[in-house]
mmCIF file of C-alpha atoms and ligand atoms in Angstrom:
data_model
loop_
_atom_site.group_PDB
_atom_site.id
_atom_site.type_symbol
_atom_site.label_atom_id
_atom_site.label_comp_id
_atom_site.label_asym_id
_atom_site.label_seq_id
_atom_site.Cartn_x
_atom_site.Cartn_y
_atom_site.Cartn_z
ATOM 1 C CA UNK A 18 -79.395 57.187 44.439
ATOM 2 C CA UNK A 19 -76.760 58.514 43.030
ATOM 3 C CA UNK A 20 -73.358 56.016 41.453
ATOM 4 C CA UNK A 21 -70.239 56.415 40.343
ATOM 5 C CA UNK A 22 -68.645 54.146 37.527
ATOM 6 C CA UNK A 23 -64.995 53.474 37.572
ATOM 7 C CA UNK A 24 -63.010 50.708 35.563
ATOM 8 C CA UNK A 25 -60.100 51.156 33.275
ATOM 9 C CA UNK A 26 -60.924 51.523 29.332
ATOM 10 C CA UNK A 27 -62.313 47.541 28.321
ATOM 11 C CA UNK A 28 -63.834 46.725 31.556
ATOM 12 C CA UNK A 29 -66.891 47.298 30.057
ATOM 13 C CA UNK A 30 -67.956 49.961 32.200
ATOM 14 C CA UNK A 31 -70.051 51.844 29.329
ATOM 15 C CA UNK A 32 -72.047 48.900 28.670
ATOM 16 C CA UNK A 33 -72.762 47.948 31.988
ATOM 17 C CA UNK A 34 -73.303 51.589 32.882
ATOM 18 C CA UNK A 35 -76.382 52.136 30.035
ATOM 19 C CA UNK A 36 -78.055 48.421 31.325
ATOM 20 C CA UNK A 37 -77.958 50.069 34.938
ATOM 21 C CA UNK A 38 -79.500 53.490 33.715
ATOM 22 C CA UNK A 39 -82.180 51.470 31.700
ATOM 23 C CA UNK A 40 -83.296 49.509 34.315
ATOM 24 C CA UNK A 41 -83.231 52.358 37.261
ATOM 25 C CA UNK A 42 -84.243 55.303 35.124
ATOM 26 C CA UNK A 43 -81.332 57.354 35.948
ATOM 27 C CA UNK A 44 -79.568 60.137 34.333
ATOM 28 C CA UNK A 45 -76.307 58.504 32.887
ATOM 29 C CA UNK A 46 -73.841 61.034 32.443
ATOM 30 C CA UNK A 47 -70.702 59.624 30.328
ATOM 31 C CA UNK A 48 -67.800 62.024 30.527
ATOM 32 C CA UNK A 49 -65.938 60.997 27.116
ATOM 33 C CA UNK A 50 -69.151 61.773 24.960
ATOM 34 C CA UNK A 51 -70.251 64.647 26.783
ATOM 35 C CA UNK A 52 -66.939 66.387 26.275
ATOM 36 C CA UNK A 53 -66.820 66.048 22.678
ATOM 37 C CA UNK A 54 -70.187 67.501 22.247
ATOM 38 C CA UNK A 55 -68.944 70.476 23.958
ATOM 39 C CA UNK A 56 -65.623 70.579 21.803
ATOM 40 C CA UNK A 57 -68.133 70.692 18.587
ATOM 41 C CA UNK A 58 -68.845 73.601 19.409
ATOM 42 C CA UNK A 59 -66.560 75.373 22.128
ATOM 43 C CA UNK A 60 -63.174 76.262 20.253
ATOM 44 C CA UNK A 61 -61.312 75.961 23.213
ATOM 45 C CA UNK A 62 -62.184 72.909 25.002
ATOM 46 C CA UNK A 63 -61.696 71.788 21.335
ATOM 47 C CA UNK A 64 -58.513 73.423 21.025
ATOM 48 C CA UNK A 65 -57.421 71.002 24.037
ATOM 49 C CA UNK A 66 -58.816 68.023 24.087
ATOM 50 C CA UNK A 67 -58.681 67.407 20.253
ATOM 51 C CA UNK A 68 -56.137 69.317 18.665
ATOM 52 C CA UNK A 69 -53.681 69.364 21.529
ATOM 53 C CA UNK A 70 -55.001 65.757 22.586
ATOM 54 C CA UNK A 71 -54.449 66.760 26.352
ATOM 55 C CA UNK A 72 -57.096 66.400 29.303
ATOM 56 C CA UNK A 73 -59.139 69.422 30.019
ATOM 57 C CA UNK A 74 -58.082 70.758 34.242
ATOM 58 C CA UNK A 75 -60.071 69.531 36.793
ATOM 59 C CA UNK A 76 -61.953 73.102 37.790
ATOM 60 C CA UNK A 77 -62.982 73.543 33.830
ATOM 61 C CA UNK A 78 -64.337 70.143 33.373
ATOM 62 C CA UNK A 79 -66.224 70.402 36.495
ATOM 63 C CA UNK A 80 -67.771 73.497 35.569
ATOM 64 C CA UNK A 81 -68.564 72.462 32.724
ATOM 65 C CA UNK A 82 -70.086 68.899 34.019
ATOM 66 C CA UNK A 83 -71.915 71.236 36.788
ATOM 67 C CA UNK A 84 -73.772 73.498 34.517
ATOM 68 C CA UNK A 85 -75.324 70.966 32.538
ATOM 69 C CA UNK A 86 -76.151 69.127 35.877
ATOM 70 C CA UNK A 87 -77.900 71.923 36.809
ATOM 71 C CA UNK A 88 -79.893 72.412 33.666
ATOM 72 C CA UNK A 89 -80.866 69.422 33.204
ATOM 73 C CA UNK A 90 -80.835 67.139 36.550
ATOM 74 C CA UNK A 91 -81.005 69.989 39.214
ATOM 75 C CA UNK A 92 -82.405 68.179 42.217
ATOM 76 C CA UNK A 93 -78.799 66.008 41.645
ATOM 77 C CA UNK A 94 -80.501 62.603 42.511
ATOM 78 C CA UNK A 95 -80.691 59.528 40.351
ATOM 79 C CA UNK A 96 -77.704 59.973 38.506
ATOM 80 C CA UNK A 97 -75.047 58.180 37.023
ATOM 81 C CA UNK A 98 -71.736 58.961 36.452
ATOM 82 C CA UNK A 99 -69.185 57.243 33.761
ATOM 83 C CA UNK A 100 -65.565 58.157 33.142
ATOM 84 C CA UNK A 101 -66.034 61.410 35.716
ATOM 85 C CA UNK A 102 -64.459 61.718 38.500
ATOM 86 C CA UNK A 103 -61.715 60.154 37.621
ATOM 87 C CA UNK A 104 -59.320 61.572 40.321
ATOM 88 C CA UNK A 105 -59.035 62.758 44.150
ATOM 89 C CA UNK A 106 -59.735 66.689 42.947
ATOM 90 C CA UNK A 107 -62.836 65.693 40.762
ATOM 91 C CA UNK A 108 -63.909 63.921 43.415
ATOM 92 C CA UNK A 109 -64.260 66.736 45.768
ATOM 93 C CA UNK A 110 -65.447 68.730 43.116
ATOM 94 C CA UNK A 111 -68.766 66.642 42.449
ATOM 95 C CA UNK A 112 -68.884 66.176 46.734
ATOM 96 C CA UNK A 113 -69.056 69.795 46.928
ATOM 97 C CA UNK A 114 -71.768 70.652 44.532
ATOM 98 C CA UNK A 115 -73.702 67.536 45.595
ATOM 99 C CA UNK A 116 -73.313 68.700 49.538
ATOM 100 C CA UNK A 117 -75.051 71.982 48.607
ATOM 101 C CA UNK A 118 -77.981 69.900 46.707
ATOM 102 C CA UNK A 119 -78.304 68.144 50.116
ATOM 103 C CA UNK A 120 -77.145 64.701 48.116
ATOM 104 C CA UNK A 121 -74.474 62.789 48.119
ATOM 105 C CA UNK A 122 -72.947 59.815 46.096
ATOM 106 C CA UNK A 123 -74.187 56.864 47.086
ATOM 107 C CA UNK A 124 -71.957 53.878 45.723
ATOM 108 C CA UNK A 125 -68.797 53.851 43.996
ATOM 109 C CA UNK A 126 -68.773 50.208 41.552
ATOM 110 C CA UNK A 127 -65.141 49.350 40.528
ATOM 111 C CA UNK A 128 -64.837 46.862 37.900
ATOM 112 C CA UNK A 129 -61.630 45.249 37.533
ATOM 113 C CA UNK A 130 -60.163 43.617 35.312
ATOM 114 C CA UNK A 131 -56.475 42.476 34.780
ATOM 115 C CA UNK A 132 -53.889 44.657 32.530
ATOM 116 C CA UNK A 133 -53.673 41.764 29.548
ATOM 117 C CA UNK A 134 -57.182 41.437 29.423
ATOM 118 C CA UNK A 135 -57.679 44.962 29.004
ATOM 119 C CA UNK A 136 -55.024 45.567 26.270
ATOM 120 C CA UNK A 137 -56.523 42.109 24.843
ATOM 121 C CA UNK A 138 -59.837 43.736 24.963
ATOM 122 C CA UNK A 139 -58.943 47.459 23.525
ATOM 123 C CA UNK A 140 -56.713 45.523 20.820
ATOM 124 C CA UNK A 141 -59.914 44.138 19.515
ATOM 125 C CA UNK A 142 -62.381 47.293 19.334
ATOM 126 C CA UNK A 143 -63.543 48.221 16.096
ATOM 127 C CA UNK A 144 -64.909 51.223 14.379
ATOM 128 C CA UNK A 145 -67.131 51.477 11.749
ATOM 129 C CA UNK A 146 -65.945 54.137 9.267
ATOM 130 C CA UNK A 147 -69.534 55.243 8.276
ATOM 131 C CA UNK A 148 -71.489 55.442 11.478
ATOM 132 C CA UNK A 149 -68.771 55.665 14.072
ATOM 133 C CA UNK A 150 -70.390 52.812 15.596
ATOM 134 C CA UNK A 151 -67.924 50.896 18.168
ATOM 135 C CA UNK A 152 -67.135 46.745 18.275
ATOM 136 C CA UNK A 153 -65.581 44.618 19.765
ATOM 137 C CA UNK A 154 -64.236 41.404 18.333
ATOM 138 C CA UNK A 155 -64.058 39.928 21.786
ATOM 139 C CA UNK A 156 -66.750 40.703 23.818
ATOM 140 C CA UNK A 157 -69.477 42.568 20.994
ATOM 141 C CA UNK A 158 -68.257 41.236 17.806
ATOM 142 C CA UNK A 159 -69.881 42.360 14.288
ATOM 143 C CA UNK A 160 -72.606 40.842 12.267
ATOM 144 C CA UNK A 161 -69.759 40.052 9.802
ATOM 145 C CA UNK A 162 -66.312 41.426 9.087
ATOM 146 C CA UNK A 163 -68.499 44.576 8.182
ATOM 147 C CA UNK A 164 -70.169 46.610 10.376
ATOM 148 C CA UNK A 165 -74.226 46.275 10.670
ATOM 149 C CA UNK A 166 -74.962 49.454 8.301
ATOM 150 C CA UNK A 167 -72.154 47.774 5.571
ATOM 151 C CA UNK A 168 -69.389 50.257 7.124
ATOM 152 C CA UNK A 169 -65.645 49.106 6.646
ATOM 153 C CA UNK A 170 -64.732 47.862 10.299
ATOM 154 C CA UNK A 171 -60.986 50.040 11.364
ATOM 155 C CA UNK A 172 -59.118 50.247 14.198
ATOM 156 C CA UNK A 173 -58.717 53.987 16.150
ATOM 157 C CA UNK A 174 -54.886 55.344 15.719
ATOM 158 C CA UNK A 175 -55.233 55.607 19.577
ATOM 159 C CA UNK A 176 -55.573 51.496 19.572
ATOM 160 C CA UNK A 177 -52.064 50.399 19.193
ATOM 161 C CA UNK A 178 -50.510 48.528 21.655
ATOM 162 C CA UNK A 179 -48.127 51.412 22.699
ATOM 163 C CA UNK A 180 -51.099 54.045 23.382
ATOM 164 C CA UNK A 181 -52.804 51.618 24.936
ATOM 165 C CA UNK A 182 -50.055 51.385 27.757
ATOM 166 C CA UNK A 183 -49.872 55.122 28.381
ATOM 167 C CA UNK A 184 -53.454 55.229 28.151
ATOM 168 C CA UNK A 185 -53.709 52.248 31.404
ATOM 169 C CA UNK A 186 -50.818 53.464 33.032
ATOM 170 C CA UNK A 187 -52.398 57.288 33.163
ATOM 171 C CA UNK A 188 -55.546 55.902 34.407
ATOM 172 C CA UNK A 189 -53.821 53.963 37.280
ATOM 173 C CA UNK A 190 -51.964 56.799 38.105
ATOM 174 C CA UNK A 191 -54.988 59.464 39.388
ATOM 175 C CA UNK A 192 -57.630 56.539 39.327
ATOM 176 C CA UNK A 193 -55.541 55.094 42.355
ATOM 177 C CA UNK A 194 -55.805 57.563 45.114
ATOM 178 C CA UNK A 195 -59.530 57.972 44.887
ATOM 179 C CA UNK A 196 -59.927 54.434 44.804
ATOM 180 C CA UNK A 197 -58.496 54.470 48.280
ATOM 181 C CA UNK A 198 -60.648 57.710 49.215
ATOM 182 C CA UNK A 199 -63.750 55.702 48.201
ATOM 183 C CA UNK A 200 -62.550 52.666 50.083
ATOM 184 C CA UNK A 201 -62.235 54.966 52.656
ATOM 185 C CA UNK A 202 -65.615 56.712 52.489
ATOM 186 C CA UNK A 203 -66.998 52.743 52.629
ATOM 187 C CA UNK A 204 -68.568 53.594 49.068
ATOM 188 C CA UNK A 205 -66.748 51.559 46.899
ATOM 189 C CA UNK A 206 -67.625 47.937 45.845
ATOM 190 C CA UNK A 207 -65.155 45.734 43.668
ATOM 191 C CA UNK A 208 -66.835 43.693 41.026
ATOM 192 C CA UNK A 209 -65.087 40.800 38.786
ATOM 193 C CA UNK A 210 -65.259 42.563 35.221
ATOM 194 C CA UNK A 211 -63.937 39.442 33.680
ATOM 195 C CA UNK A 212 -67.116 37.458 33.542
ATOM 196 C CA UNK A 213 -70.126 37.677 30.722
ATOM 197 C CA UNK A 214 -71.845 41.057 30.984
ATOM 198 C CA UNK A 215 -75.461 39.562 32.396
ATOM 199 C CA UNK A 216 -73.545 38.170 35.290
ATOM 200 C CA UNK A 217 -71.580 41.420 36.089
ATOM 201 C CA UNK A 218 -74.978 43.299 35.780
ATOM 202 C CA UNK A 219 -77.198 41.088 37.886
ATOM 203 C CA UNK A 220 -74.322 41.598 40.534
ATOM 204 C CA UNK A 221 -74.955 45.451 40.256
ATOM 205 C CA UNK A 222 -78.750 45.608 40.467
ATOM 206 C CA UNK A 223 -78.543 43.939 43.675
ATOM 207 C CA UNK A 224 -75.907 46.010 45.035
ATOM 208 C CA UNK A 225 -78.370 49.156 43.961
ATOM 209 C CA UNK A 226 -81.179 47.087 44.708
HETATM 210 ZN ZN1 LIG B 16 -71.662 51.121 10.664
#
């Protein structure tokens, strides 16, 4: 079985995407962190993505994404992808490759969740300063105003309520079309983001299920 994550940044798509790789033993692919390993040590990707602070093209990231697929999940089943593909052209992209593997995607989950309670969310995600580690005052709040490890708690430049906008808006803009294309396809399902995580998740293991 292979799934596709979509939400816009504070549906809690992550979270609910590492409970549903847990439980099924898949390979959980998450686009964000996978790309910034690369740019540690590719100078161009990290040339774009973190010095210019643009989005890599569609063709590069998939080849990228593809080579790695093939090294380490080659038979293309059983996985799970987070934050990829994220428009119409990925989309194909990932079809294409998983066509020749004889696969396919399988569902497409779509959490939703309204624009204030996303901005509400992402206005209340904290970082720690020493480990990096991420929190959430809403929905994963802190032992204490400190972090777990004793870390001072900040919040990313990229978290102000401007950026935030852009950041939605961009997302609604490609995210849009392939929502339709998966509606299309009959492989998307729409799930309630704005309920407690154990809910949302016992909703998805029976769609998998
Ligand atoms: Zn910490």
């Amino acid at each position: 079985m292979n799934i596709i994550i979509l939400g816009p940044q504070g549906s809690g798509k992550g979270t609910q995407a590492r409970l549903l790789s847990e439980k099924f033993g898949l390979f959980y692919l998450e686009s964000g962190d996978f790309l910034r390993e690369i740019a540690k040590k590719d100078k161009e990707v990290n040339e774009i993505i973190n010095v210019q602070g643009k989005l890599l093209p569609d063709e590069q990231t998939f080849s990228l994404i593809k080579n790695y697929l093939e090294e380490k999940a080659p038979l293309a089943t059983n996985l799970l992808f987070d934050g990829y593909p994220r428009s119409v052209k990925q989309y194909q992209l990932l079809k294409d490759w998983l066509i020749q593997k004889s696969q396919k995607i399988d569902i497409a989950f779509l959490l939703e969740i309204s624009e204030e309670e996303s901005i509400r969310r992402l206005s209340a995600r904290r970082v720690c300063e020493k480990d990096g580690k991420v929190w959430n005052l809403i929905t994963n709040p802190p032992p204490s105003d400190e972090c777990s490890c004793g870390g001072n708690l900040i919040q990313r430049p990229d978290d102000t309520l401007e950026k935030i906008k852009v950041r939605l808006s961009e997302y609604r803009k490609t995210t849009e079309p392939l929502v339709s294309l998966l509606e299309k396809e009959n492989l998307l399902i729409k799930i309630n983001g704005e309920r407690p995580i154990e809910v949302i998740f016992h909703d998805l293991v029976n769609y998998v299920k």
